[in-house]
PDB file of C-alpha atoms and ligand atoms in Angstrom:
ATOM      1  CA  MET A   1      -8.739   6.997  17.169  1.00  0.00           C
ATOM      2  CA  ASN A   2      -9.059   4.523  13.746  1.00  0.00           C
ATOM      3  CA  LYS A   3      -5.564   4.256  11.752  1.00  0.00           C
ATOM      4  CA  ARG A   4      -5.713   5.626   8.077  1.00  0.00           C
ATOM      5  CA  ILE A   5      -5.008   3.863   4.751  1.00  0.00           C
ATOM      6  CA  LEU A   6      -3.910   4.962   1.962  1.00  0.00           C
ATOM      7  CA  VAL A   7      -4.335   2.839  -1.020  1.00  0.00           C
ATOM      8  CA  ILE A   8      -3.159   3.624  -4.167  1.00  0.00           C
ATOM      9  CA  GLU A   9      -4.235   1.562  -6.653  1.00  0.00           C
ATOM     10  CA  ASP A  10      -5.640   1.814 -10.414  1.00  0.00           C
ATOM     11  CA  ASN A  11      -7.496  -1.105 -11.167  1.00  0.00           C
ATOM     12  CA  GLU A  12     -11.302  -0.983  -8.885  1.00  0.00           C
ATOM     13  CA  GLN A  13     -11.355  -3.591  -8.593  1.00  0.00           C
ATOM     14  CA  ASN A  14      -8.687  -5.014  -5.776  1.00  0.00           C
ATOM     15  CA  LEU A  15      -8.925  -1.242  -4.784  1.00  0.00           C
ATOM     16  CA  TYR A  16     -12.882  -1.969  -3.750  1.00  0.00           C
ATOM     17  CA  LEU A  17     -11.765  -5.762  -1.932  1.00  0.00           C
ATOM     18  CA  VAL A  18      -9.310  -3.731  -0.153  1.00  0.00           C
ATOM     19  CA  THR A  19     -11.383  -0.725   0.861  1.00  0.00           C
ATOM     20  CA  PHE A  20     -13.954  -3.547   1.963  1.00  0.00           C
ATOM     21  CA  LEU A  21     -11.350  -5.404   4.145  1.00  0.00           C
ATOM     22  CA  LEU A  22     -10.643  -2.201   5.753  1.00  0.00           C
ATOM     23  CA  GLU A  23     -13.070  -0.810   6.519  1.00  0.00           C
ATOM     24  CA  ARG A  24     -14.999  -3.421   8.154  1.00  0.00           C
ATOM     25  CA  HIS A  25     -12.106  -4.374  10.475  1.00  0.00           C
ATOM     26  CA  GLY A  26     -12.306   0.055  11.686  1.00  0.00           C
ATOM     27  CA  TYR A  27      -9.438   1.279   9.709  1.00  0.00           C
ATOM     28  CA  GLU A  28     -10.525   4.432   7.054  1.00  0.00           C
ATOM     29  CA  VAL A  29      -9.580   4.506   3.956  1.00  0.00           C
ATOM     30  CA  ILE A  30      -8.437   6.912   1.618  1.00  0.00           C
ATOM     31  CA  ALA A  31      -7.936   5.886  -2.155  1.00  0.00           C
ATOM     32  CA  ALA A  32      -6.178   7.030  -4.576  1.00  0.00           C
ATOM     33  CA  ARG A  33      -6.205   5.650  -8.606  1.00  0.00           C
ATOM     34  CA  ASP A  34      -2.198   6.825  -9.664  1.00  0.00           C
ATOM     35  CA  GLY A  35       0.973   7.455  -8.947  1.00  0.00           C
ATOM     36  CA  LYS A  36       0.295  11.131  -8.685  1.00  0.00           C
ATOM     37  CA  GLN A  37      -2.682  11.449  -6.989  1.00  0.00           C
ATOM     38  CA  GLY A  38      -1.271   9.231  -4.344  1.00  0.00           C
ATOM     39  CA  ILE A  39       1.468  11.510  -3.872  1.00  0.00           C
ATOM     40  CA  ARG A  40      -0.968  15.130  -3.482  1.00  0.00           C
ATOM     41  CA  THR A  41      -3.295  12.795  -1.164  1.00  0.00           C
ATOM     42  CA  ALA A  42       0.041  11.698   1.290  1.00  0.00           C
ATOM     43  CA  THR A  43       0.974  14.583   1.361  1.00  0.00           C
ATOM     44  CA  GLU A  44      -2.934  16.244   2.621  1.00  0.00           C
ATOM     45  CA  GLN A  45      -3.601  13.678   4.482  1.00  0.00           C
ATOM     46  CA  VAL A  46      -0.919  11.996   6.464  1.00  0.00           C
ATOM     47  CA  PRO A  47      -2.162   8.602   6.631  1.00  0.00           C
ATOM     48  CA  ASP A  48      -0.364   5.499   9.094  1.00  0.00           C
ATOM     49  CA  LEU A  49       0.433   3.579   5.779  1.00  0.00           C
ATOM     50  CA  ILE A  50      -0.245   3.121   2.473  1.00  0.00           C
ATOM     51  CA  LEU A  51      -0.799   0.376   0.666  1.00  0.00           C
ATOM     52  CA  LEU A  52       1.107   0.897  -3.373  1.00  0.00           C
ATOM     53  CA  ASP A  53       0.630  -1.219  -5.784  1.00  0.00           C
ATOM     54  CA  ILE A  54       3.269  -1.549  -7.689  1.00  0.00           C
ATOM     55  CA  GLN A  55       2.069  -1.775 -11.691  1.00  0.00           C
ATOM     56  CA  LEU A  56      -0.041   1.668 -11.784  1.00  0.00           C
ATOM     57  CA  PRO A  57      -0.128   3.575 -15.289  1.00  0.00           C
ATOM     58  CA  SER A  58       2.834   7.163 -16.164  1.00  0.00           C
ATOM     59  CA  MET A  59       4.262   6.752 -12.565  1.00  0.00           C
ATOM     60  CA  ASP A  60       5.020   2.690 -11.818  1.00  0.00           C
ATOM     61  CA  GLY A  61       4.986   1.525  -7.334  1.00  0.00           C
ATOM     62  CA  TYR A  62       8.306   2.389  -7.457  1.00  0.00           C
ATOM     63  CA  ALA A  63       9.337   5.002  -8.304  1.00  0.00           C
ATOM     64  CA  VAL A  64       6.128   6.886  -6.773  1.00  0.00           C
ATOM     65  CA  ALA A  65       8.133   5.097  -2.856  1.00  0.00           C
ATOM     66  CA  ALA A  66      10.550   7.070  -3.874  1.00  0.00           C
ATOM     67  CA  ARG A  67       9.293   9.790  -4.034  1.00  0.00           C
ATOM     68  CA  LEU A  68       7.252   8.729  -1.142  1.00  0.00           C
ATOM     69  CA  LYS A  69      10.444   8.690   0.800  1.00  0.00           C
ATOM     70  CA  GLU A  70      11.655  11.833   0.245  1.00  0.00           C
ATOM     71  CA  SER A  71       9.396  14.129   1.969  1.00  0.00           C
ATOM     72  CA  ALA A  72      10.551  14.377   5.546  1.00  0.00           C
ATOM     73  CA  VAL A  73       6.770  13.995   6.594  1.00  0.00           C
ATOM     74  CA  LEU A  74       5.714  10.303   4.636  1.00  0.00           C
ATOM     75  CA  ALA A  75       9.636   9.241   4.757  1.00  0.00           C
ATOM     76  CA  PRO A  76       8.471   8.835   8.089  1.00  0.00           C
ATOM     77  CA  VAL A  77       5.081   6.516   6.748  1.00  0.00           C
ATOM     78  CA  PRO A  78       5.166   2.278   5.773  1.00  0.00           C
ATOM     79  CA  ILE A  79       4.812   0.992   2.636  1.00  0.00           C
ATOM     80  CA  VAL A  80       3.833  -2.596   1.091  1.00  0.00           C
ATOM     81  CA  ALA A  81       3.994  -3.005  -2.004  1.00  0.00           C
ATOM     82  CA  VAL A  82       1.159  -4.830  -3.209  1.00  0.00           C
ATOM     83  CA  THR A  83       2.049  -6.721  -6.476  1.00  0.00           C
ATOM     84  CA  SER A  84       1.299 -10.114  -8.840  1.00  0.00           C
ATOM     85  CA  TYR A  85       4.661 -10.615  -9.118  1.00  0.00           C
ATOM     86  CA  ALA A  86       6.708 -12.446  -7.333  1.00  0.00           C
ATOM     87  CA  MET A  87      10.147 -13.053  -8.067  1.00  0.00           C
ATOM     88  CA  ALA A  88      12.380 -11.712  -5.552  1.00  0.00           C
ATOM     89  CA  GLY A  89      14.081  -8.737  -7.302  1.00  0.00           C
ATOM     90  CA  ASP A  90      11.167  -7.357  -7.621  1.00  0.00           C
ATOM     91  CA  ARG A  91      10.854  -7.625  -3.771  1.00  0.00           C
ATOM     92  CA  GLU A  92      14.600  -6.098  -3.666  1.00  0.00           C
ATOM     93  CA  LYS A  93      13.414  -3.497  -6.002  1.00  0.00           C
ATOM     94  CA  ALA A  94      10.937  -2.315  -3.564  1.00  0.00           C
ATOM     95  CA  LEU A  95      12.846  -2.328  -0.992  1.00  0.00           C
ATOM     96  CA  ALA A  96      15.284  -0.614  -2.773  1.00  0.00           C
ATOM     97  CA  SER A  97      12.555   2.414  -3.281  1.00  0.00           C
ATOM     98  CA  GLY A  98      11.908   2.386   0.473  1.00  0.00           C
ATOM     99  CA  CYS A  99       9.114  -0.498   0.566  1.00  0.00           C
ATOM    100  CA  SER A 100       9.028  -2.082   3.826  1.00  0.00           C
ATOM    101  CA  GLY A 101       7.292  -5.350   2.728  1.00  0.00           C
ATOM    102  CA  TYR A 102       5.459  -6.506   0.558  1.00  0.00           C
ATOM    103  CA  ILE A 103       2.080  -8.836  -0.330  1.00  0.00           C
ATOM    104  CA  VAL A 104       1.571 -10.592  -3.511  1.00  0.00           C
ATOM    105  CA  LYS A 105      -1.419 -10.236  -5.674  1.00  0.00           C
ATOM    106  CA  PRO A 106      -4.540 -12.120  -5.107  1.00  0.00           C
ATOM    107  CA  ILE A 107      -5.290 -10.522  -1.982  1.00  0.00           C
ATOM    108  CA  ASN A 108      -6.125 -13.246   0.814  1.00  0.00           C
ATOM    109  CA  PRO A 109      -9.400 -11.910   2.581  1.00  0.00           C
ATOM    110  CA  ASP A 110      -8.566 -14.638   5.571  1.00  0.00           C
ATOM    111  CA  THR A 111      -4.645 -13.232   6.075  1.00  0.00           C
ATOM    112  CA  PHE A 112      -4.800  -9.747   4.254  1.00  0.00           C
ATOM    113  CA  ILE A 113      -5.565  -7.511   8.153  1.00  0.00           C
ATOM    114  CA  GLY A 114      -3.422 -10.163  10.017  1.00  0.00           C
ATOM    115  CA  GLU A 115      -0.732  -7.886   7.735  1.00  0.00           C
ATOM    116  CA  ILE A 116      -1.235  -5.328   7.876  1.00  0.00           C
ATOM    117  CA  LYS A 117      -1.729  -4.541  11.414  1.00  0.00           C
ATOM    118  CA  ALA A 118       2.147  -6.437  11.294  1.00  0.00           C
ATOM    119  CA  PHE A 119       2.815  -3.408   9.829  1.00  0.00           C
ATOM    120  CA  LEU A 120       1.046  -0.804  11.384  1.00  0.00           C
ATOM    121  CA  ASP A 121       2.858  -2.664  14.250  1.00  0.00           C
ATOM    122  CA  THR A 122       6.067  -2.832  13.913  1.00  0.00           C
ATOM    123  CA  GLY A 123       6.501  -0.505  10.220  1.00  0.00           C
ATOM    124  CA  THR A 124       8.656  -3.163   9.180  1.00  0.00           C
ATOM    125  CA  SER A 125       7.779  -6.556   9.325  1.00  0.00           C
ATOM    126  CA  GLY A 126       4.402  -8.709   8.422  1.00  0.00           C
ATOM    127  CA  GLY A 127       3.516 -10.189   5.116  1.00  0.00           C
ATOM    128  CA  GLU A 128       6.029 -11.545   3.369  1.00  0.00           C
ATOM    129  CA  GLN A 129       8.841  -9.467   4.903  1.00  0.00           C
ATOM    130  CA  LEU A 130      12.194  -8.052   2.781  1.00  0.00           C
TER     131      LEU A 130
HETATM  132 MN1  LIG B 201      -2.351  -2.187 -10.497  1.00  0.00          MN
END
């Protein structure tokens, strides 16, 4: 069965690119444009992995991750933060809020799928490790 990935991303261009890359490699993609919608979709369709943009309207990615981790059903689902922030403090913040790791924007199409695969395989590593 195909792995299901929830992409929480408010930028249409990034969402398009990520969806394109994931679907081309056989993943099922479900999308949400903000944190509230993301939490609702995750609860209804329990994905295998969540790709979470940190810069989201109203509720930022850190708050979304913390909320997702409060759910017993969703707590085991790895969350990968996607952000243009590259400061060490932001990685710590992502980890503290429950993310398993970190991918930096802009998405590199050549390495992206490998990073996602690593997170799916181990749940805790791949991409830029925290
Ligand atoms: Mn954003």
